[in-house]
Amino acid sequence: MSDNKKIEKIVGVKGMNDILPDDAPLWELFENTVQSVLKSYGYQQMRTPIVEPTQLFARGLGEVTDIVEKEMYSFEDSMNGDKLTLRPENTAGIVRAALEHNLVYDGPKRLWYNGPMFRHEKPQRGRYRQFHQVGAEALGFTGPDIDAELIMLCQRLWDDLGLQNVRLELNSIGDAAERNQHRADLIAYFEKNEHLLDAEAKRRLHSNPLRILDTKNPAMQEMVNQAPKLLDYLGEESRNHFEGLQKILRDNSIPFTVNPRLVRGMDYYNRSVFEWVTDELGSQGTVCAGGRYDALFSIFGGKPTPACGFAMGIERLLELMKAAGDVQLPNLCDVYLVHQGSAAQSQAMVLGERLRDAGLDVVLHCASAAGVGSFKAQMKRADASGAAFAAIIGEDEIATGTVAVKSMRISADEGAREDKKPQQMQVAFESAVEFIVNQIVGDSHAEHGDDCCDDPNHIHIHH
């Protein structure tokens, strides 16, 4: 290769985004909050492969859904010819795994997952070709109580994340016989108004007429609003189920709106369907959607098993968190180690290991292409890390067997002083770990009050 020949850069696939270190703390905060809320309701995490048999989605989601028709990343395995697909959603995979491993043999299960999904569509804000979802699936539960629990779980999550402008819409799409009767009347209605249907609606008229109700075409809105409503076709069991769900939500002060046009894009849904929506993300206003899918186990060849679940788009929720502001992100570390000279570096590394043994997160300043850097340059890095303290070792500290410990954040007591400058104290090297831990634990109790965790190992107050 000629030395003068320019090497072309390789860039990522459009719509499949890198999550950079500056973005990671927000993801970490979201995922930790989600895991905490799900655990508080008794949900266990489950991990399934990102590649599944193509037939899993074709059979489960429906051959005429947008996902199966246009959006799946499917390919043939070059080793054995199997038809495979990068998962576009994960409910089908969870049910496949539940059947394969007899998960509900000994009783109902509450499960959740977190991971990437893939759909081949035009990338736009909040809608990517590789995107991430958190979902929960409650398998083996029959009543509206589990539907309500999943919705209340979401509300608790929004509260914990500080999201206020998210509202709940509900509907019931009934059972198969009720949908079939409604479907026949819906097709007849649309046929009478075929001159008002756009090309997409005409294509769906006989294959998936429910999706026409979800149209965003302004020219069709008035006609669609007058279409037969599925709620009017519900039998006694479906109606009682839906009314039971609404009562539980009212009893728990969860506001909602019944939206008779709300449907789901997958064929496996029945009875309760719901969406959490916002006006802050433009056209991509749905941040979480779910409902009941009692028929999916049978579709996959298993025994009839009631089930309900939801999935939420992480990227969209992170956008909402940024818009809400006042997000307390975890810092990179508790202590940043600053040093100058080879002897100081050796001592700093020893101190770093001792601090980590005590349960603290520690960053040691290391040399870069520009060298180790001056004390001033290192302190700038310490400040940028968000550390509570900088531990400084130089020639003077080596000579006296001490460590300079500088508070990087002004505490309430320090804020009351006139100079309002963080304090720096010289501490004996052998006492430095105990001193720093006591300072951090003391700040934690001052910040959180007497009810702060009493576990002596619980000192990650910045995370």
Tab-separated table of C-alpha atoms in Angstrom:
chain	number	residue	atom	x	y	z
A	1	MET	CA	0.000	0.000	0.000
A	2	SER	CA	1.326	3.423	-0.922
A	3	ASP	CA	2.218	5.658	1.997
A	4	ASN	CA	0.319	8.458	0.250
A	5	LYS	CA	-2.895	6.522	-0.135
A	6	LYS	CA	-5.601	7.824	2.187
A	7	ILE	CA	-7.149	5.157	4.410
A	8	GLU	CA	-10.919	5.538	4.501
A	9	LYS	CA	-12.484	5.749	7.931
A	10	ILE	CA	-15.003	3.104	8.914
A	11	VAL	CA	-18.059	4.546	10.636
A	12	GLY	CA	-20.962	2.919	12.441
A	13	VAL	CA	-24.179	1.782	10.775
A	14	LYS	CA	-26.685	4.611	10.437
A	15	GLY	CA	-29.300	4.385	13.164
A	16	MET	CA	-27.112	2.144	15.356
A	17	ASN	CA	-25.556	4.527	17.844
A	18	ASP	CA	-22.562	4.400	20.155
A	19	ILE	CA	-23.237	5.079	23.830
A	20	LEU	CA	-20.274	7.247	24.805
A	21	PRO	CA	-18.739	7.568	28.285
A	22	ASP	CA	-20.380	10.956	28.862
A	23	ASP	CA	-23.793	9.361	28.178
A	24	ALA	CA	-23.211	6.261	30.294
A	25	PRO	CA	-24.065	7.785	33.720
A	26	LEU	CA	-27.605	8.619	32.565
A	27	TRP	CA	-28.064	5.058	31.258
A	28	GLU	CA	-26.692	3.716	34.526
A	29	LEU	CA	-29.074	5.858	36.563
A	30	PHE	CA	-32.046	4.753	34.470
A	31	GLU	CA	-31.155	1.055	34.527
A	32	ASN	CA	-30.455	1.030	38.275
A	33	THR	CA	-33.786	2.753	38.950
A	34	VAL	CA	-35.659	0.309	36.715
A	35	GLN	CA	-34.030	-2.698	38.365
A	36	SER	CA	-34.877	-1.362	41.829
A	37	VAL	CA	-38.539	-0.756	40.949
A	38	LEU	CA	-38.978	-4.143	39.252
A	39	LYS	CA	-37.357	-5.934	42.177
A	40	SER	CA	-39.738	-4.178	44.571
A	41	TYR	CA	-42.645	-5.868	42.714
A	42	GLY	CA	-41.022	-9.313	42.657
A	43	TYR	CA	-39.909	-9.444	38.991
A	44	GLN	CA	-36.895	-11.596	38.094
A	45	GLN	CA	-34.521	-10.733	35.276
A	46	MET	CA	-34.326	-12.965	32.211
A	47	ARG	CA	-31.897	-12.776	29.271
A	48	THR	CA	-32.703	-14.213	25.843
A	49	PRO	CA	-30.590	-14.283	22.635
A	50	ILE	CA	-30.766	-11.329	20.254
A	51	VAL	CA	-31.068	-13.800	17.343
A	52	GLU	CA	-34.200	-15.949	17.084
A	53	PRO	CA	-35.800	-18.122	14.376
A	54	THR	CA	-37.566	-15.874	11.866
A	55	GLN	CA	-40.717	-17.970	12.165
A	56	LEU	CA	-40.993	-16.997	15.839
A	57	PHE	CA	-41.839	-13.413	14.870
A	58	ALA	CA	-43.749	-14.232	11.682
A	59	ARG	CA	-46.085	-16.534	13.623
A	60	GLY	CA	-46.253	-14.522	16.851
A	61	LEU	CA	-46.464	-10.949	15.553
A	62	GLY	CA	-48.478	-11.723	12.423
A	63	GLU	CA	-47.432	-11.980	8.779
A	64	VAL	CA	-49.143	-8.692	7.831
A	65	THR	CA	-47.762	-6.494	10.606
A	66	ASP	CA	-45.375	-3.678	9.680
A	67	ILE	CA	-42.602	-5.298	11.704
A	68	VAL	CA	-42.705	-8.609	9.832
A	69	GLU	CA	-43.427	-7.109	6.415
A	70	LYS	CA	-40.910	-4.281	6.371
A	71	GLU	CA	-38.767	-3.859	9.474
A	72	MET	CA	-37.019	-7.110	10.447
A	73	TYR	CA	-33.311	-7.761	9.958
A	74	SER	CA	-33.514	-11.332	8.665
A	75	PHE	CA	-30.818	-13.530	7.146
A	76	GLU	CA	-29.974	-17.119	6.326
A	77	ASP	CA	-27.385	-18.921	8.431
A	78	SER	CA	-24.505	-19.735	6.066
A	79	MET	CA	-23.681	-22.874	8.083
A	80	ASN	CA	-27.011	-24.697	7.972
A	81	GLY	CA	-29.487	-22.540	6.035
A	82	ASP	CA	-31.626	-21.657	9.082
A	83	LYS	CA	-33.699	-18.494	8.650
A	84	LEU	CA	-32.810	-16.165	11.510
A	85	THR	CA	-33.794	-12.662	12.626
A	86	LEU	CA	-32.349	-10.034	14.931
A	87	ARG	CA	-35.119	-9.642	17.487
A	88	PRO	CA	-37.420	-6.664	16.765
A	89	GLU	CA	-39.102	-7.123	20.170
A	90	ASN	CA	-38.730	-9.553	23.049
A	91	THR	CA	-42.159	-10.759	24.200
A	92	ALA	CA	-42.094	-13.545	21.616
A	93	GLY	CA	-38.618	-14.578	22.775
A	94	ILE	CA	-39.663	-14.631	26.432
A	95	VAL	CA	-42.662	-16.855	25.654
A	96	ARG	CA	-40.527	-19.129	23.461
A	97	ALA	CA	-38.051	-19.522	26.349
A	98	ALA	CA	-40.845	-20.040	28.896
A	99	LEU	CA	-42.233	-22.899	26.797
A	100	GLU	CA	-38.838	-24.388	26.040
A	101	HIS	CA	-37.807	-24.459	29.708
A	102	ASN	CA	-41.257	-25.099	31.289
A	103	LEU	CA	-40.975	-21.915	33.331
A	104	VAL	CA	-44.653	-21.736	34.279
A	105	TYR	CA	-44.928	-25.456	35.083
A	106	ASP	CA	-44.764	-24.767	38.822
A	107	GLY	CA	-46.812	-21.573	38.824
A	108	PRO	CA	-46.999	-18.021	37.454
A	109	LYS	CA	-43.819	-16.042	36.826
A	110	ARG	CA	-42.968	-12.340	36.904
A	111	LEU	CA	-40.072	-11.673	34.499
A	112	TRP	CA	-38.247	-8.658	33.088
A	113	TYR	CA	-35.578	-8.015	30.478
A	114	ASN	CA	-33.309	-5.254	29.224
A	115	GLY	CA	-31.436	-5.160	25.931
A	116	PRO	CA	-31.108	-4.139	22.283
A	117	MET	CA	-33.809	-4.639	19.629
A	118	PHE	CA	-33.487	-4.151	15.869
A	119	ARG	CA	-35.835	-2.731	13.227
A	120	HIS	CA	-34.977	-1.622	9.722
A	121	GLU	CA	-36.642	1.772	9.461
A	122	LYS	CA	-35.734	5.381	8.809
A	123	PRO	CA	-33.747	6.658	11.801
A	124	GLN	CA	-35.204	9.711	13.557
A	125	ARG	CA	-35.307	11.185	17.025
A	126	GLY	CA	-36.249	8.447	19.483
A	127	ARG	CA	-36.528	5.839	16.710
A	128	TYR	CA	-33.381	3.952	15.785
A	129	ARG	CA	-32.417	0.788	13.920
A	130	GLN	CA	-30.775	-0.571	17.032
A	131	PHE	CA	-32.689	0.596	20.072
A	132	HIS	CA	-32.989	-0.592	23.645
A	133	GLN	CA	-36.006	-1.720	25.596
A	134	VAL	CA	-36.867	-2.663	29.136
A	135	GLY	CA	-39.861	-4.945	29.381
A	136	ALA	CA	-41.813	-6.886	31.973
A	137	GLU	CA	-43.872	-10.023	31.366
A	138	ALA	CA	-46.273	-11.550	33.895
A	139	LEU	CA	-46.979	-15.135	32.809
A	140	GLY	CA	-49.829	-17.297	34.143
A	141	PHE	CA	-51.976	-14.566	35.757
A	142	THR	CA	-55.632	-14.269	34.710
A	143	GLY	CA	-57.186	-11.269	36.444
A	144	PRO	CA	-57.098	-7.517	35.866
A	145	ASP	CA	-55.010	-7.145	39.025
A	146	ILE	CA	-51.794	-8.056	37.177
A	147	ASP	CA	-52.660	-5.659	34.351
A	148	ALA	CA	-53.064	-2.937	36.981
A	149	GLU	CA	-49.857	-3.940	38.760
A	150	LEU	CA	-47.823	-3.497	35.574
A	151	ILE	CA	-49.346	-0.065	35.011
A	152	MET	CA	-48.752	1.015	38.624
A	153	LEU	CA	-45.183	-0.250	38.352
A	154	CYS	CA	-44.703	2.123	35.412
A	155	GLN	CA	-46.191	5.020	37.348
A	156	ARG	CA	-43.793	4.359	40.225
A	157	LEU	CA	-40.900	4.342	37.748
A	158	TRP	CA	-41.946	7.702	36.252
A	159	ASP	CA	-42.144	9.129	39.777
A	160	ASP	CA	-38.693	7.808	40.704
A	161	LEU	CA	-37.218	9.180	37.463
A	162	GLY	CA	-38.863	12.576	37.974
A	163	LEU	CA	-40.996	12.352	34.816
A	164	GLN	CA	-44.275	14.244	35.028
A	165	ASN	CA	-45.520	14.811	31.480
A	166	VAL	CA	-46.376	11.174	30.751
A	167	ARG	CA	-50.042	10.154	30.575
A	168	LEU	CA	-51.811	6.808	30.414
A	169	GLU	CA	-54.253	5.707	27.704
A	170	LEU	CA	-56.271	2.478	28.019
A	171	ASN	CA	-58.487	0.360	25.819
A	172	SER	CA	-59.817	-3.163	25.611
A	173	ILE	CA	-59.676	-5.021	22.316
A	174	GLY	CA	-61.701	-7.933	23.682
A	175	ASP	CA	-61.327	-11.601	22.896
A	176	ALA	CA	-61.102	-13.357	19.533
A	177	ALA	CA	-64.843	-13.801	18.883
A	178	GLU	CA	-65.561	-10.189	19.835
A	179	ARG	CA	-62.752	-8.925	17.622
A	180	ASN	CA	-63.954	-11.059	14.717
A	181	GLN	CA	-67.444	-9.551	14.871
A	182	HIS	CA	-66.017	-6.056	15.182
A	183	ARG	CA	-63.562	-6.782	12.350
A	184	ALA	CA	-66.368	-7.780	9.979
A	185	ASP	CA	-68.336	-4.621	10.761
A	186	LEU	CA	-65.188	-2.497	10.552
A	187	ILE	CA	-64.335	-3.821	7.091
A	188	ALA	CA	-67.895	-3.167	5.926
A	189	TYR	CA	-67.698	0.397	7.270
A	190	PHE	CA	-64.370	1.108	5.597
A	191	GLU	CA	-65.595	-0.406	2.330
A	192	LYS	CA	-68.479	2.084	2.351
A	193	ASN	CA	-65.913	4.860	2.839
A	194	GLU	CA	-63.211	3.430	0.597
A	195	HIS	CA	-62.981	6.689	-1.341
A	196	LEU	CA	-61.575	8.310	1.836
A	197	LEU	CA	-58.908	5.653	2.496
A	198	ASP	CA	-55.278	6.330	1.619
A	199	ALA	CA	-53.104	3.716	-0.109
A	200	GLU	CA	-51.805	2.233	3.155
A	201	ALA	CA	-55.323	1.883	4.582
A	202	LYS	CA	-56.563	0.195	1.400
A	203	ARG	CA	-53.676	-2.270	1.618
A	204	ARG	CA	-54.619	-3.109	5.200
A	205	LEU	CA	-58.388	-3.161	4.676
A	206	HIS	CA	-58.786	-6.947	4.580
A	207	SER	CA	-55.508	-8.049	6.219
A	208	ASN	CA	-55.325	-5.867	9.349
A	209	PRO	CA	-58.191	-3.334	9.481
A	210	LEU	CA	-57.619	-2.552	13.175
A	211	ARG	CA	-54.406	-0.770	12.229
A	212	ILE	CA	-56.398	1.699	10.120
A	213	LEU	CA	-57.816	3.038	13.388
A	214	ASP	CA	-54.269	4.075	14.315
A	215	THR	CA	-53.758	6.192	11.189
A	216	LYS	CA	-52.056	9.573	11.500
A	217	ASN	CA	-53.499	10.833	8.179
A	218	PRO	CA	-55.454	14.059	8.977
A	219	ALA	CA	-57.748	13.527	5.971
A	220	MET	CA	-59.025	10.267	7.471
A	221	GLN	CA	-59.505	11.348	11.085
A	222	GLU	CA	-63.196	12.304	10.965
A	223	MET	CA	-64.156	9.139	9.108
A	224	VAL	CA	-62.107	6.926	11.457
A	225	ASN	CA	-63.649	8.610	14.512
A	226	GLN	CA	-67.072	7.424	13.333
A	227	ALA	CA	-65.948	3.816	12.816
A	228	PRO	CA	-67.453	1.014	14.948
A	229	LYS	CA	-65.780	0.928	18.374
A	230	LEU	CA	-64.507	-2.356	19.746
A	231	LEU	CA	-65.643	-1.408	23.249
A	232	ASP	CA	-69.256	-1.750	22.021
A	233	TYR	CA	-68.597	-5.397	21.085
A	234	LEU	CA	-67.190	-6.593	24.414
A	235	GLY	CA	-68.877	-9.568	26.044
A	236	GLU	CA	-69.502	-9.844	29.769
A	237	GLU	CA	-66.114	-11.354	30.684
A	238	SER	CA	-64.093	-8.843	28.680
A	239	ARG	CA	-66.160	-5.942	29.978
A	240	ASN	CA	-65.816	-7.094	33.592
A	241	HIS	CA	-62.069	-7.468	33.125
A	242	PHE	CA	-61.741	-3.952	31.725
A	243	GLU	CA	-63.965	-2.427	34.403
A	244	GLY	CA	-61.973	-4.267	37.085
A	245	LEU	CA	-58.736	-2.815	35.730
A	246	GLN	CA	-60.162	0.704	35.754
A	247	LYS	CA	-61.428	0.328	39.328
A	248	ILE	CA	-58.011	-0.748	40.635
A	249	LEU	CA	-56.356	2.205	38.902
A	250	ARG	CA	-58.902	4.637	40.348
A	251	ASP	CA	-58.493	3.111	43.820
A	252	ASN	CA	-54.761	3.777	43.532
A	253	SER	CA	-55.142	7.314	42.118
A	254	ILE	CA	-53.632	6.467	38.726
A	255	PRO	CA	-55.143	8.897	36.174
A	256	PHE	CA	-55.990	7.496	32.727
A	257	THR	CA	-58.011	8.129	29.584
A	258	VAL	CA	-59.964	5.437	27.745
A	259	ASN	CA	-58.961	5.705	24.078
A	260	PRO	CA	-61.265	3.506	21.950
A	261	ARG	CA	-58.898	3.850	18.969
A	262	LEU	CA	-55.918	2.451	20.842
A	263	VAL	CA	-54.732	-0.810	19.275
A	264	ARG	CA	-51.442	-2.685	19.289
A	265	GLY	CA	-49.297	-3.498	16.276
A	266	MET	CA	-48.850	-7.189	17.120
A	267	ASP	CA	-51.527	-9.827	16.501
A	268	TYR	CA	-51.074	-11.563	19.853
A	269	TYR	CA	-52.782	-8.940	22.049
A	270	ASN	CA	-56.267	-9.307	23.577
A	271	ARG	CA	-58.370	-7.526	26.202
A	272	SER	CA	-56.380	-4.805	28.016
A	273	VAL	CA	-54.014	-2.653	25.968
A	274	PHE	CA	-52.314	0.495	27.213
A	275	GLU	CA	-49.803	3.150	26.245
A	276	TRP	CA	-47.883	5.780	28.178
A	277	VAL	CA	-47.551	8.820	25.904
A	278	THR	CA	-45.984	12.273	25.997
A	279	ASP	CA	-46.165	15.429	23.897
A	280	GLU	CA	-42.482	16.248	24.428
A	281	LEU	CA	-40.963	13.945	21.783
A	282	GLY	CA	-42.766	15.078	18.645
A	283	SER	CA	-44.354	12.316	16.593
A	284	GLN	CA	-42.612	9.596	18.645
A	285	GLY	CA	-44.864	10.170	21.641
A	286	THR	CA	-45.261	6.594	22.942
A	287	VAL	CA	-42.647	5.777	25.584
A	288	CYS	CA	-44.160	2.547	26.925
A	289	ALA	CA	-46.803	0.185	25.572
A	290	GLY	CA	-48.260	-3.147	26.537
A	291	GLY	CA	-51.259	-5.239	27.269
A	292	ARG	CA	-52.606	-8.756	27.639
A	293	TYR	CA	-51.644	-11.575	25.249
A	294	ASP	CA	-53.449	-14.697	26.450
A	295	ALA	CA	-53.235	-16.465	23.058
A	296	LEU	CA	-49.488	-16.301	22.427
A	297	PHE	CA	-48.549	-19.512	24.242
A	298	SER	CA	-51.102	-21.418	22.112
A	299	ILE	CA	-49.821	-19.754	18.916
A	300	PHE	CA	-46.386	-21.194	19.737
A	301	GLY	CA	-47.773	-24.680	20.381
A	302	GLY	CA	-48.011	-24.547	24.163
A	303	LYS	CA	-50.921	-24.935	26.554
A	304	PRO	CA	-53.173	-21.858	26.848
A	305	THR	CA	-51.503	-19.565	29.379
A	306	PRO	CA	-52.712	-16.078	30.330
A	307	ALA	CA	-50.070	-13.348	30.163
A	308	CYS	CA	-49.620	-9.589	30.272
A	309	GLY	CA	-46.644	-7.294	29.790
A	310	PHE	CA	-45.142	-4.067	28.526
A	311	ALA	CA	-42.043	-2.723	26.788
A	312	MET	CA	-40.550	0.750	27.081
A	313	GLY	CA	-38.051	2.474	24.802
A	314	ILE	CA	-34.991	3.486	26.807
A	315	GLU	CA	-33.727	6.124	24.348
A	316	ARG	CA	-37.050	7.950	24.427
A	317	LEU	CA	-37.198	7.906	28.216
A	318	LEU	CA	-33.648	9.242	28.449
A	319	GLU	CA	-34.743	12.139	26.212
A	320	LEU	CA	-37.543	12.848	28.693
A	321	MET	CA	-35.147	12.658	31.637
A	322	LYS	CA	-32.861	15.205	29.974
A	323	ALA	CA	-35.821	17.480	29.274
A	324	ALA	CA	-36.993	17.217	32.886
A	325	GLY	CA	-33.592	18.447	34.128
A	326	ASP	CA	-32.350	18.248	37.715
A	327	VAL	CA	-31.064	14.705	37.180
A	328	GLN	CA	-28.555	13.611	39.827
A	329	LEU	CA	-26.052	11.590	37.798
A	330	PRO	CA	-23.559	9.259	39.473
A	331	ASN	CA	-20.013	10.634	39.685
A	332	LEU	CA	-17.044	8.874	38.189
A	333	CYS	CA	-15.459	8.250	41.581
A	334	ASP	CA	-15.366	9.073	45.296
A	335	VAL	CA	-11.654	9.890	45.458
A	336	TYR	CA	-9.205	11.139	42.824
A	337	LEU	CA	-5.520	10.424	43.515
A	338	VAL	CA	-3.100	13.225	42.566
A	339	HIS	CA	0.673	12.658	42.735
A	340	GLN	CA	4.015	14.024	41.563
A	341	GLY	CA	7.198	11.951	41.348
A	342	SER	CA	7.892	8.217	41.190
A	343	ALA	CA	7.853	7.677	44.965
A	344	ALA	CA	4.560	9.561	45.250
A	345	GLN	CA	3.072	7.510	42.432
A	346	SER	CA	3.972	4.280	44.231
A	347	GLN	CA	2.386	5.526	47.462
A	348	ALA	CA	-0.700	6.726	45.572
A	349	MET	CA	-1.180	3.275	44.063
A	350	VAL	CA	-0.957	1.669	47.507
A	351	LEU	CA	-3.462	4.179	48.893
A	352	GLY	CA	-5.788	3.585	45.951
A	353	GLU	CA	-5.957	-0.143	46.617
A	354	ARG	CA	-6.623	0.423	50.320
A	355	LEU	CA	-9.441	2.857	49.533
A	356	ARG	CA	-10.983	0.362	47.117
A	357	ASP	CA	-10.711	-2.326	49.802
A	358	ALA	CA	-12.816	0.004	51.959
A	359	GLY	CA	-15.503	0.114	49.304
A	360	LEU	CA	-14.749	3.445	47.625
A	361	ASP	CA	-14.465	4.146	43.913
A	362	VAL	CA	-11.046	5.622	43.158
A	363	VAL	CA	-9.385	7.065	40.051
A	364	LEU	CA	-5.590	7.266	39.979
A	365	HIS	CA	-4.136	9.949	37.746
A	366	CYS	CA	-1.951	8.187	35.152
A	367	ALA	CA	0.411	9.470	32.504
A	368	SER	CA	-0.900	10.288	29.040
A	369	ALA	CA	0.933	11.150	25.828
A	370	ALA	CA	1.507	14.612	27.332
A	371	GLY	CA	3.035	13.165	30.503
A	372	VAL	CA	1.772	13.011	34.091
A	373	GLY	CA	0.908	16.710	34.190
A	374	SER	CA	1.328	19.402	36.829
A	375	PHE	CA	-0.540	19.476	40.115
A	376	LYS	CA	-2.808	22.159	38.632
A	377	ALA	CA	-3.645	20.023	35.589
A	378	GLN	CA	-4.281	16.981	37.775
A	379	MET	CA	-6.577	18.957	40.082
A	380	LYS	CA	-8.632	20.038	37.057
A	381	ARG	CA	-9.096	16.365	36.227
A	382	ALA	CA	-10.011	15.648	39.835
A	383	ASP	CA	-12.677	18.357	39.758
A	384	ALA	CA	-14.090	17.093	36.455
A	385	SER	CA	-14.401	13.562	37.875
A	386	GLY	CA	-17.003	14.702	40.409
A	387	ALA	CA	-14.976	13.150	43.229
A	388	ALA	CA	-15.836	14.131	46.782
A	389	PHE	CA	-12.144	14.281	47.708
A	390	ALA	CA	-8.736	14.549	46.092
A	391	ALA	CA	-5.919	12.708	47.852
A	392	ILE	CA	-2.629	14.466	47.023
A	393	ILE	CA	0.858	13.036	47.436
A	394	GLY	CA	3.974	15.023	46.481
A	395	GLU	CA	7.546	15.379	47.713
A	396	ASP	CA	6.463	17.052	50.965
A	397	GLU	CA	3.984	14.276	51.728
A	398	ILE	CA	6.580	11.590	51.004
A	399	ALA	CA	9.008	13.330	53.360
A	400	THR	CA	6.459	13.613	56.186
A	401	GLY	CA	4.566	10.352	55.633
A	402	THR	CA	1.292	12.184	55.047
A	403	VAL	CA	-1.462	12.664	52.469
A	404	ALA	CA	-3.096	15.989	51.654
A	405	VAL	CA	-6.868	15.396	51.555
A	406	LYS	CA	-8.826	18.132	49.816
A	407	SER	CA	-12.602	18.348	49.819
A	408	MET	CA	-13.729	18.941	46.228
A	409	ARG	CA	-17.282	19.908	47.179
A	410	ILE	CA	-18.309	22.621	49.634
A	411	SER	CA	-20.278	21.040	52.487
A	412	ALA	CA	-23.043	22.775	54.417
A	413	ASP	CA	-20.626	23.615	57.251
A	414	GLU	CA	-18.041	24.982	54.845
A	415	GLY	CA	-20.694	26.981	53.015
A	416	ALA	CA	-21.420	28.840	56.232
A	417	ARG	CA	-17.830	30.123	56.411
A	418	GLU	CA	-17.060	33.507	54.921
A	419	ASP	CA	-14.370	32.276	52.501
A	420	LYS	CA	-16.520	29.354	51.314
A	421	LYS	CA	-13.456	27.432	50.105
A	422	PRO	CA	-13.173	23.646	50.316
A	423	GLN	CA	-10.839	22.574	53.102
A	424	GLN	CA	-7.514	20.774	52.684
A	425	MET	CA	-5.945	18.843	55.560
A	426	GLN	CA	-2.737	16.889	56.060
A	427	VAL	CA	-3.383	13.371	57.326
A	428	ALA	CA	-0.951	10.635	58.270
A	429	PHE	CA	-0.660	8.125	55.430
A	430	GLU	CA	-1.677	5.199	57.648
A	431	SER	CA	-4.795	7.087	58.790
A	432	ALA	CA	-5.837	8.410	55.375
A	433	VAL	CA	-8.297	5.621	54.515
A	434	GLU	CA	-10.140	5.843	57.828
A	435	PHE	CA	-10.192	9.651	57.629
A	436	ILE	CA	-11.621	9.754	54.085
A	437	VAL	CA	-14.221	7.059	54.795
A	438	ASN	CA	-15.363	8.900	57.939
A	439	GLN	CA	-15.615	12.155	55.990
A	440	ILE	CA	-17.749	10.551	53.285
A	441	VAL	CA	-19.984	8.675	55.719
A	442	GLY	CA	-20.368	11.845	57.782
A	443	ASP	CA	-21.374	13.843	54.689
A	444	SER	CA	-23.837	11.119	53.775
A	445	HIS	CA	-25.558	11.250	57.161
A	446	ALA	CA	-25.627	15.042	57.080
A	447	GLU	CA	-27.220	14.937	53.645
A	448	HIS	CA	-29.764	12.156	54.269
A	449	GLY	CA	-30.511	12.539	57.978
A	450	ASP	CA	-30.472	10.009	60.783
A	451	ASP	CA	-32.360	7.423	58.749
A	452	CYS	CA	-29.418	6.999	56.374
A	453	CYS	CA	-28.307	3.441	55.846
A	454	ASP	CA	-26.421	2.128	58.900
A	455	ASP	CA	-24.561	-0.548	56.929
A	456	PRO	CA	-20.841	0.282	57.406
A	457	ASN	CA	-20.121	-1.035	53.922
A	458	HIS	CA	-22.690	1.258	52.336
A	459	ILE	CA	-20.538	4.300	51.587
A	460	HIS	CA	-21.052	4.844	47.853
A	461	ILE	CA	-23.013	7.996	48.518
A	462	HIS	CA	-22.345	9.533	45.125
A	463	HIS	CA	-23.632	6.655	43.024
